[in-house]
Amino acid sequence: MTKLAVMGAMEEEIEPLLEHFNDVKITEFAKNKYYEVTYNGLEIVIAYSKIGKVFASLTASTLIEKFGCDTLLFSGVAGGINPELKIGDLIIANKLCQHDLDITAFGHPHGFVPGGAVFVETSIELNSIAKEVASENGLKVIEGVIATGDQFVHSNERKEFIESTFKADALEMEGASVAVVCDALNVPCFILRAISDTADMDAGFDFDEFLKSSAKNSAEYLIKIINKLQQ
Ligand code: SAH
């Protein structure tokens, strides 16, 4: 690893990360800001993409192709599906899918398009480092499937569809697109989320209430992981 990309979707998700670093150099590109820092000798580029798969793909591609990042870590919040995941809890994705990608009219499974795959995997090595960091710090973290789509899910019906179709543990709006970009460009990818809501009727309310505290949980864990990567 020579240059690390650190991504979130919303400003609130990268704020607690930026607070951790000094001497941030801001570069504007493609209607977005990229925050460059040097941290204990390691170059890091931080950005929030804005919400959704398109913006997230653009930012991930930019971090890799324009800024030359060779490892990508994502930190943010998600809706919980697995009942073991309570608000504030951490999940790392070992694989992700696009729950709203649908050409089933032609006999293909949900989430599949020709040339692609239903699931995209993240870096086994980064995930195992993250689990090591969690156990060293007494943090509980679940490793599982994250489903991504361009929808804020706030209904049991949609949540149950995603759970039964993809066996997903959590859902959000960017992770799979970032993982697809990293997979295509051969860059190790790590997707971390802390639960902000449980994607049910109360999700909008819970999200507003817990966005900041959950984003902070995710960011604090991510910083511990970055520290470990440097050892
Ligand atoms: N309140 C915001 C919109 C938030 S959209 C606004 O008005 O601007 C939700 C964001 O958090 C997305 O980036 C997504 O990745 C994540 N997320 C958290 N809970 C989610 C849920 N229930 N469904 C989909 N995405 C969720």
PDB file of C-alpha atoms and ligand atoms in Angstrom:
ATOM      1  CA  MET A   1       0.000   0.000   0.000  1.00  0.00           C
ATOM      2  CA  THR A   2       1.435   3.379  -0.977  1.00  0.00           C
ATOM      3  CA  LYS A   3      -1.581   5.665  -1.113  1.00  0.00           C
ATOM      4  CA  LEU A   4      -4.814   5.091   0.750  1.00  0.00           C
ATOM      5  CA  ALA A   5      -8.309   6.185  -0.338  1.00  0.00           C
ATOM      6  CA  VAL A   6     -10.801   6.804   2.459  1.00  0.00           C
ATOM      7  CA  MET A   7     -14.384   7.349   1.376  1.00  0.00           C
ATOM      8  CA  GLY A   8     -17.777   8.145   2.801  1.00  0.00           C
ATOM      9  CA  ALA A   9     -21.027   9.087   1.085  1.00  0.00           C
ATOM     10  CA  MET A  10     -22.151  12.002   3.263  1.00  0.00           C
ATOM     11  CA  GLU A  11     -20.239  14.863   4.819  1.00  0.00           C
ATOM     12  CA  GLU A  12     -21.244  13.603   8.274  1.00  0.00           C
ATOM     13  CA  GLU A  13     -19.458  10.333   7.523  1.00  0.00           C
ATOM     14  CA  ILE A  14     -16.067  11.881   6.765  1.00  0.00           C
ATOM     15  CA  GLU A  15     -16.189  14.773   9.273  1.00  0.00           C
ATOM     16  CA  PRO A  16     -15.036  12.596  12.193  1.00  0.00           C
ATOM     17  CA  LEU A  17     -12.244  11.264   9.962  1.00  0.00           C
ATOM     18  CA  LEU A  18     -11.057  14.689   8.830  1.00  0.00           C
ATOM     19  CA  GLU A  19     -11.001  15.871  12.451  1.00  0.00           C
ATOM     20  CA  HIS A  20      -8.297  13.311  13.058  1.00  0.00           C
ATOM     21  CA  PHE A  21      -5.827  14.734  10.532  1.00  0.00           C
ATOM     22  CA  ASN A  22      -3.853  17.989  10.261  1.00  0.00           C
ATOM     23  CA  ASP A  23      -2.688  20.035   7.270  1.00  0.00           C
ATOM     24  CA  VAL A  24      -5.418  18.984   4.893  1.00  0.00           C
ATOM     25  CA  LYS A  25      -4.900  20.002   1.273  1.00  0.00           C
ATOM     26  CA  ILE A  26      -8.150  20.387  -0.652  1.00  0.00           C
ATOM     27  CA  THR A  27      -8.314  19.698  -4.392  1.00  0.00           C
ATOM     28  CA  GLU A  28     -11.524  20.245  -6.350  1.00  0.00           C
ATOM     29  CA  PHE A  29     -12.300  17.837  -9.145  1.00  0.00           C
ATOM     30  CA  ALA A  30     -15.477  16.770 -10.966  1.00  0.00           C
ATOM     31  CA  LYS A  31     -17.745  18.893  -8.736  1.00  0.00           C
ATOM     32  CA  ASN A  32     -16.314  17.356  -5.576  1.00  0.00           C
ATOM     33  CA  LYS A  33     -13.642  18.004  -2.979  1.00  0.00           C
ATOM     34  CA  TYR A  34     -10.724  15.677  -2.257  1.00  0.00           C
ATOM     35  CA  TYR A  35      -8.874  16.067   1.050  1.00  0.00           C
ATOM     36  CA  GLU A  36      -5.205  15.023   0.924  1.00  0.00           C
ATOM     37  CA  VAL A  37      -3.256  14.383   4.101  1.00  0.00           C
ATOM     38  CA  THR A  38      -0.023  12.734   5.151  1.00  0.00           C
ATOM     39  CA  TYR A  39      -0.474  10.636   8.270  1.00  0.00           C
ATOM     40  CA  ASN A  40       2.620   9.118   9.908  1.00  0.00           C
ATOM     41  CA  GLY A  41       4.272   9.112   6.506  1.00  0.00           C
ATOM     42  CA  LEU A  42       1.313   7.533   4.702  1.00  0.00           C
ATOM     43  CA  GLU A  43      -0.475   9.497   1.968  1.00  0.00           C
ATOM     44  CA  ILE A  44      -4.265   9.423   2.353  1.00  0.00           C
ATOM     45  CA  VAL A  45      -6.938  10.957   0.118  1.00  0.00           C
ATOM     46  CA  ILE A  46     -10.338  11.403   1.758  1.00  0.00           C
ATOM     47  CA  ALA A  47     -13.624  12.237   0.042  1.00  0.00           C
ATOM     48  CA  TYR A  48     -17.369  11.980   0.440  1.00  0.00           C
ATOM     49  CA  SER A  49     -19.051  11.114  -2.810  1.00  0.00           C
ATOM     50  CA  LYS A  50     -22.626  12.304  -2.204  1.00  0.00           C
ATOM     51  CA  ILE A  51     -25.387   9.730  -1.872  1.00  0.00           C
ATOM     52  CA  GLY A  52     -26.036   6.860  -4.284  1.00  0.00           C
ATOM     53  CA  LYS A  53     -24.283   4.436  -6.614  1.00  0.00           C
ATOM     54  CA  VAL A  54     -23.471   6.864  -9.446  1.00  0.00           C
ATOM     55  CA  PHE A  55     -21.720   9.462  -7.282  1.00  0.00           C
ATOM     56  CA  ALA A  56     -19.973   6.728  -5.305  1.00  0.00           C
ATOM     57  CA  SER A  57     -18.635   5.090  -8.485  1.00  0.00           C
ATOM     58  CA  LEU A  58     -17.359   8.432  -9.765  1.00  0.00           C
ATOM     59  CA  THR A  59     -15.551   9.169  -6.512  1.00  0.00           C
ATOM     60  CA  ALA A  60     -14.047   5.698  -6.171  1.00  0.00           C
ATOM     61  CA  SER A  61     -12.812   5.806  -9.787  1.00  0.00           C
ATOM     62  CA  THR A  62     -11.373   9.286  -9.269  1.00  0.00           C
ATOM     63  CA  LEU A  63      -9.558   8.281  -6.076  1.00  0.00           C
ATOM     64  CA  ILE A  64      -7.951   5.377  -7.889  1.00  0.00           C
ATOM     65  CA  GLU A  65      -7.359   6.710 -11.400  1.00  0.00           C
ATOM     66  CA  LYS A  66      -6.676  10.403 -10.774  1.00  0.00           C
ATOM     67  CA  PHE A  67      -5.163  10.362  -7.290  1.00  0.00           C
ATOM     68  CA  GLY A  68      -3.387   7.008  -7.679  1.00  0.00           C
ATOM     69  CA  CYS A  69      -4.794   5.353  -4.543  1.00  0.00           C
ATOM     70  CA  ASP A  70      -4.057   1.630  -4.384  1.00  0.00           C
ATOM     71  CA  THR A  71      -6.217   0.584  -1.420  1.00  0.00           C
ATOM     72  CA  LEU A  72      -9.734   1.850  -0.634  1.00  0.00           C
ATOM     73  CA  LEU A  73     -11.524   1.947   2.717  1.00  0.00           C
ATOM     74  CA  PHE A  74     -15.165   3.059   3.023  1.00  0.00           C
ATOM     75  CA  SER A  75     -16.759   4.237   6.261  1.00  0.00           C
ATOM     76  CA  GLY A  76     -20.403   5.130   6.797  1.00  0.00           C
ATOM     77  CA  VAL A  77     -23.835   4.166   8.076  1.00  0.00           C
ATOM     78  CA  ALA A  78     -26.386   1.566   6.965  1.00  0.00           C
ATOM     79  CA  GLY A  79     -29.810   0.151   7.665  1.00  0.00           C
ATOM     80  CA  GLY A  80     -29.670  -3.103   9.633  1.00  0.00           C
ATOM     81  CA  ILE A  81     -31.423  -6.279   8.440  1.00  0.00           C
ATOM     82  CA  ASN A  82     -29.801  -8.982  10.589  1.00  0.00           C
ATOM     83  CA  PRO A  83     -31.626  -8.756  13.952  1.00  0.00           C
ATOM     84  CA  GLU A  84     -28.287  -9.080  15.730  1.00  0.00           C
ATOM     85  CA  LEU A  85     -27.358  -5.645  14.381  1.00  0.00           C
ATOM     86  CA  LYS A  86     -28.603  -2.894  16.674  1.00  0.00           C
ATOM     87  CA  ILE A  87     -28.248   0.826  16.075  1.00  0.00           C
ATOM     88  CA  GLY A  88     -24.575   1.794  16.471  1.00  0.00           C
ATOM     89  CA  ASP A  89     -23.276  -1.729  15.737  1.00  0.00           C
ATOM     90  CA  LEU A  90     -20.541  -2.357  13.176  1.00  0.00           C
ATOM     91  CA  ILE A  91     -20.638  -4.510  10.062  1.00  0.00           C
ATOM     92  CA  ILE A  92     -17.934  -5.219   7.521  1.00  0.00           C
ATOM     93  CA  ALA A  93     -18.992  -6.526   4.118  1.00  0.00           C
ATOM     94  CA  ASN A  94     -17.372  -9.699   2.831  1.00  0.00           C
ATOM     95  CA  LYS A  95     -19.553  -9.418  -0.275  1.00  0.00           C
ATOM     96  CA  LEU A  96     -22.012  -6.926  -1.675  1.00  0.00           C
ATOM     97  CA  CYS A  97     -24.783  -6.873  -4.271  1.00  0.00           C
ATOM     98  CA  GLN A  98     -26.999  -4.340  -6.055  1.00  0.00           C
ATOM     99  CA  HIS A  99     -30.529  -5.070  -4.828  1.00  0.00           C
ATOM    100  CA  ASP A 100     -32.169  -2.698  -7.322  1.00  0.00           C
ATOM    101  CA  LEU A 101     -30.437  -4.036 -10.439  1.00  0.00           C
ATOM    102  CA  ASP A 102     -33.237  -5.911 -12.165  1.00  0.00           C
ATOM    103  CA  ILE A 103     -33.335  -7.512 -15.608  1.00  0.00           C
ATOM    104  CA  THR A 104     -35.268 -10.497 -14.289  1.00  0.00           C
ATOM    105  CA  ALA A 105     -37.639  -9.990 -17.253  1.00  0.00           C
ATOM    106  CA  PHE A 106     -35.018 -11.879 -19.287  1.00  0.00           C
ATOM    107  CA  GLY A 107     -34.649 -14.747 -16.853  1.00  0.00           C
ATOM    108  CA  HIS A 108     -31.588 -13.387 -15.038  1.00  0.00           C
ATOM    109  CA  PRO A 109     -31.396 -13.454 -11.235  1.00  0.00           C
ATOM    110  CA  HIS A 110     -31.911 -10.250  -9.248  1.00  0.00           C
ATOM    111  CA  GLY A 111     -28.738  -8.179  -9.098  1.00  0.00           C
ATOM    112  CA  PHE A 112     -27.197  -9.741 -12.208  1.00  0.00           C
ATOM    113  CA  VAL A 113     -26.260  -8.288 -15.592  1.00  0.00           C
ATOM    114  CA  PRO A 114     -24.274 -10.138 -18.276  1.00  0.00           C
ATOM    115  CA  GLY A 115     -20.552  -9.653 -17.752  1.00  0.00           C
ATOM    116  CA  GLY A 116     -21.099  -8.966 -14.055  1.00  0.00           C
ATOM    117  CA  ALA A 117     -21.948 -11.121 -11.038  1.00  0.00           C
ATOM    118  CA  VAL A 118     -24.646 -10.930  -8.361  1.00  0.00           C
ATOM    119  CA  PHE A 119     -22.031 -10.556  -5.626  1.00  0.00           C
ATOM    120  CA  VAL A 120     -18.717  -8.727  -5.562  1.00  0.00           C
ATOM    121  CA  GLU A 121     -16.190  -9.600  -2.873  1.00  0.00           C
ATOM    122  CA  THR A 122     -14.040  -7.352  -0.744  1.00  0.00           C
ATOM    123  CA  SER A 123     -10.418  -7.906   0.345  1.00  0.00           C
ATOM    124  CA  ILE A 124     -10.064 -10.969   2.588  1.00  0.00           C
ATOM    125  CA  GLU A 125      -6.789  -9.534   3.901  1.00  0.00           C
ATOM    126  CA  LEU A 126      -8.257  -6.142   4.886  1.00  0.00           C
ATOM    127  CA  ASN A 127     -11.268  -7.849   6.468  1.00  0.00           C
ATOM    128  CA  SER A 128      -9.040 -10.064   8.571  1.00  0.00           C
ATOM    129  CA  ILE A 129      -6.923  -7.089   9.697  1.00  0.00           C
ATOM    130  CA  ALA A 130     -10.167  -5.317  10.653  1.00  0.00           C
ATOM    131  CA  LYS A 131     -11.345  -8.316  12.682  1.00  0.00           C
ATOM    132  CA  GLU A 132      -7.991  -8.464  14.435  1.00  0.00           C
ATOM    133  CA  VAL A 133      -8.302  -4.744  15.315  1.00  0.00           C
ATOM    134  CA  ALA A 134     -11.835  -5.338  16.609  1.00  0.00           C
ATOM    135  CA  SER A 135     -10.772  -8.160  18.883  1.00  0.00           C
ATOM    136  CA  GLU A 136      -7.754  -6.218  20.164  1.00  0.00           C
ATOM    137  CA  ASN A 137     -10.065  -3.331  21.070  1.00  0.00           C
ATOM    138  CA  GLY A 138     -12.975  -5.380  22.398  1.00  0.00           C
ATOM    139  CA  LEU A 139     -15.245  -4.182  19.589  1.00  0.00           C
ATOM    140  CA  LYS A 140     -18.100  -6.333  18.344  1.00  0.00           C
ATOM    141  CA  VAL A 141     -18.216  -6.510  14.559  1.00  0.00           C
ATOM    142  CA  ILE A 142     -20.282  -8.698  12.243  1.00  0.00           C
ATOM    143  CA  GLU A 143     -18.943  -9.778   8.854  1.00  0.00           C
ATOM    144  CA  GLY A 144     -21.683 -10.278   6.294  1.00  0.00           C
ATOM    145  CA  VAL A 145     -23.516  -9.374   3.118  1.00  0.00           C
ATOM    146  CA  ILE A 146     -24.380  -5.762   2.331  1.00  0.00           C
ATOM    147  CA  ALA A 147     -27.014  -4.938  -0.294  1.00  0.00           C
ATOM    148  CA  THR A 148     -26.786  -1.611  -2.104  1.00  0.00           C
ATOM    149  CA  GLY A 149     -29.426   0.279  -4.068  1.00  0.00           C
ATOM    150  CA  ASP A 150     -30.500   3.777  -5.017  1.00  0.00           C
ATOM    151  CA  GLN A 151     -33.294   3.808  -2.439  1.00  0.00           C
ATOM    152  CA  PHE A 152     -33.549   4.752   1.205  1.00  0.00           C
ATOM    153  CA  VAL A 153     -35.310   1.622   2.460  1.00  0.00           C
ATOM    154  CA  HIS A 154     -37.952   2.307   5.072  1.00  0.00           C
ATOM    155  CA  SER A 155     -40.436  -0.521   4.725  1.00  0.00           C
ATOM    156  CA  ASN A 156     -40.559  -4.064   6.059  1.00  0.00           C
ATOM    157  CA  GLU A 157     -41.741  -5.293   2.676  1.00  0.00           C
ATOM    158  CA  ARG A 158     -38.646  -4.041   0.791  1.00  0.00           C
ATOM    159  CA  LYS A 159     -36.369  -5.064   3.629  1.00  0.00           C
ATOM    160  CA  GLU A 160     -37.788  -8.622   3.590  1.00  0.00           C
ATOM    161  CA  PHE A 161     -37.365  -8.826  -0.191  1.00  0.00           C
ATOM    162  CA  ILE A 162     -33.683  -7.880   0.147  1.00  0.00           C
ATOM    163  CA  GLU A 163     -33.195 -10.266   3.059  1.00  0.00           C
ATOM    164  CA  SER A 164     -34.774 -13.239   1.296  1.00  0.00           C
ATOM    165  CA  THR A 165     -33.295 -12.572  -2.168  1.00  0.00           C
ATOM    166  CA  PHE A 166     -29.694 -11.828  -1.165  1.00  0.00           C
ATOM    167  CA  LYS A 167     -29.437 -13.059   2.459  1.00  0.00           C
ATOM    168  CA  ALA A 168     -28.223  -9.551   3.237  1.00  0.00           C
ATOM    169  CA  ASP A 169     -27.322  -8.445   6.757  1.00  0.00           C
ATOM    170  CA  ALA A 170     -27.466  -4.709   6.076  1.00  0.00           C
ATOM    171  CA  LEU A 171     -28.324  -2.322   3.278  1.00  0.00           C
ATOM    172  CA  GLU A 172     -27.167   1.051   2.080  1.00  0.00           C
ATOM    173  CA  MET A 173     -26.746   3.101  -1.096  1.00  0.00           C
ATOM    174  CA  GLU A 174     -23.070   3.033  -2.165  1.00  0.00           C
ATOM    175  CA  GLY A 175     -21.028   0.015  -1.047  1.00  0.00           C
ATOM    176  CA  ALA A 176     -21.561  -2.396  -3.950  1.00  0.00           C
ATOM    177  CA  SER A 177     -20.793   0.241  -6.563  1.00  0.00           C
ATOM    178  CA  VAL A 178     -17.521   1.111  -4.820  1.00  0.00           C
ATOM    179  CA  ALA A 179     -16.638  -2.593  -4.578  1.00  0.00           C
ATOM    180  CA  VAL A 180     -17.391  -3.112  -8.287  1.00  0.00           C
ATOM    181  CA  VAL A 181     -15.078  -0.228  -9.224  1.00  0.00           C
ATOM    182  CA  CYS A 182     -12.297  -1.560  -6.978  1.00  0.00           C
ATOM    183  CA  ASP A 183     -12.720  -5.097  -8.313  1.00  0.00           C
ATOM    184  CA  ALA A 184     -12.522  -3.881 -11.930  1.00  0.00           C
ATOM    185  CA  LEU A 185      -9.446  -1.753 -11.209  1.00  0.00           C
ATOM    186  CA  ASN A 186      -7.821  -4.418  -9.048  1.00  0.00           C
ATOM    187  CA  VAL A 187      -7.677  -2.346  -5.866  1.00  0.00           C
ATOM    188  CA  PRO A 188      -8.238  -4.008  -2.455  1.00  0.00           C
ATOM    189  CA  CYS A 189     -11.527  -2.764  -1.014  1.00  0.00           C
ATOM    190  CA  PHE A 190     -12.931  -2.578   2.523  1.00  0.00           C
ATOM    191  CA  ILE A 191     -16.524  -1.572   3.271  1.00  0.00           C
ATOM    192  CA  LEU A 192     -17.409  -0.701   6.857  1.00  0.00           C
ATOM    193  CA  ARG A 193     -20.767   0.537   8.138  1.00  0.00           C
ATOM    194  CA  ALA A 194     -22.321   1.291  11.502  1.00  0.00           C
ATOM    195  CA  ILE A 195     -26.065   0.842  11.810  1.00  0.00           C
ATOM    196  CA  SER A 196     -28.124   4.063  11.821  1.00  0.00           C
ATOM    197  CA  ASP A 197     -31.609   2.502  11.506  1.00  0.00           C
ATOM    198  CA  THR A 198     -33.248  -0.816  10.777  1.00  0.00           C
ATOM    199  CA  ALA A 199     -34.772   0.037   7.384  1.00  0.00           C
ATOM    200  CA  ASP A 200     -38.321  -0.191   8.739  1.00  0.00           C
ATOM    201  CA  MET A 201     -41.141   2.350   9.106  1.00  0.00           C
ATOM    202  CA  ASP A 202     -39.114   4.315  11.671  1.00  0.00           C
ATOM    203  CA  ALA A 203     -35.950   4.380   9.541  1.00  0.00           C
ATOM    204  CA  GLY A 204     -36.206   8.036   8.506  1.00  0.00           C
ATOM    205  CA  PHE A 205     -36.605   9.146  12.097  1.00  0.00           C
ATOM    206  CA  ASP A 206     -33.873   6.846  13.425  1.00  0.00           C
ATOM    207  CA  PHE A 207     -31.480   7.855  10.663  1.00  0.00           C
ATOM    208  CA  ASP A 208     -31.750  11.549  11.556  1.00  0.00           C
ATOM    209  CA  GLU A 209     -31.337  10.710  15.229  1.00  0.00           C
ATOM    210  CA  PHE A 210     -28.346   8.361  14.902  1.00  0.00           C
ATOM    211  CA  LEU A 211     -26.475   9.437  11.747  1.00  0.00           C
ATOM    212  CA  LYS A 212     -23.825  11.386  13.644  1.00  0.00           C
ATOM    213  CA  SER A 213     -23.185   8.930  16.461  1.00  0.00           C
ATOM    214  CA  SER A 214     -23.121   5.890  14.166  1.00  0.00           C
ATOM    215  CA  ALA A 215     -20.908   7.650  11.588  1.00  0.00           C
ATOM    216  CA  LYS A 216     -18.529   8.396  14.447  1.00  0.00           C
ATOM    217  CA  ASN A 217     -18.490   4.738  15.577  1.00  0.00           C
ATOM    218  CA  SER A 218     -17.563   3.689  12.075  1.00  0.00           C
ATOM    219  CA  ALA A 219     -14.917   6.421  11.666  1.00  0.00           C
ATOM    220  CA  GLU A 220     -13.249   5.697  15.008  1.00  0.00           C
ATOM    221  CA  TYR A 221     -12.947   2.016  14.166  1.00  0.00           C
ATOM    222  CA  LEU A 222     -11.632   2.891  10.694  1.00  0.00           C
ATOM    223  CA  ILE A 223      -8.876   5.053  12.184  1.00  0.00           C
ATOM    224  CA  LYS A 224      -7.798   2.121  14.374  1.00  0.00           C
ATOM    225  CA  ILE A 225      -7.651   0.000  11.233  1.00  0.00           C
ATOM    226  CA  ILE A 226      -5.534   2.629   9.421  1.00  0.00           C
ATOM    227  CA  ASN A 227      -3.168   2.681  12.398  1.00  0.00           C
ATOM    228  CA  LYS A 228      -2.859  -1.101  12.198  1.00  0.00           C
ATOM    229  CA  LEU A 229      -2.187  -0.991   8.444  1.00  0.00           C
ATOM    230  CA  GLN A 230       0.807   1.206   9.145  1.00  0.00           C
ATOM    231  CA  GLN A 231       2.446  -1.156  11.618  1.00  0.00           C
TER     232      GLN A 231
HETATM  233  N1  SAH B   1     -31.090  12.414   5.218  1.00  0.00           N
HETATM  234  C1  SAH B   1     -30.287  12.480   4.007  1.00  0.00           C
HETATM  235  C2  SAH B   1     -30.483  11.259   3.119  1.00  0.00           C
HETATM  236  C3  SAH B   1     -29.848  10.028   3.689  1.00  0.00           C
HETATM  237  S1  SAH B   1     -29.912   8.682   2.580  1.00  0.00           S
HETATM  238  C4  SAH B   1     -30.648  13.762   3.257  1.00  0.00           C
HETATM  239  O1  SAH B   1     -31.770  14.217   3.395  1.00  0.00           O
HETATM  240  O2  SAH B   1     -29.791  14.281   2.544  1.00  0.00           O
HETATM  241  C5  SAH B   1     -29.178   7.432   3.588  1.00  0.00           C
HETATM  242  C6  SAH B   1     -27.660   7.334   3.582  1.00  0.00           C
HETATM  243  O3  SAH B   1     -27.229   6.467   4.615  1.00  0.00           O
HETATM  244  C7  SAH B   1     -27.085   6.701   2.309  1.00  0.00           C
HETATM  245  O4  SAH B   1     -25.817   7.233   2.028  1.00  0.00           O
HETATM  246  C8  SAH B   1     -27.025   5.199   2.645  1.00  0.00           C
HETATM  247  O5  SAH B   1     -25.826   4.586   2.203  1.00  0.00           O
HETATM  248  C9  SAH B   1     -27.120   5.102   4.166  1.00  0.00           C
HETATM  249  N2  SAH B   1     -28.300   4.415   4.727  1.00  0.00           N
HETATM  250  C10 SAH B   1     -28.564   4.364   6.050  1.00  0.00           C
HETATM  251  N3  SAH B   1     -29.748   3.759   6.275  1.00  0.00           N
HETATM  252  C11 SAH B   1     -30.243   3.395   5.073  1.00  0.00           C
HETATM  253  C12 SAH B   1     -31.458   2.756   4.657  1.00  0.00           C
HETATM  254  N4  SAH B   1     -32.400   2.390   5.537  1.00  0.00           N
HETATM  255  N5  SAH B   1     -31.665   2.572   3.329  1.00  0.00           N
HETATM  256  C13 SAH B   1     -30.725   2.946   2.427  1.00  0.00           C
HETATM  257  N6  SAH B   1     -29.577   3.570   2.764  1.00  0.00           N
HETATM  258  C14 SAH B   1     -29.317   3.804   4.073  1.00  0.00           C
END
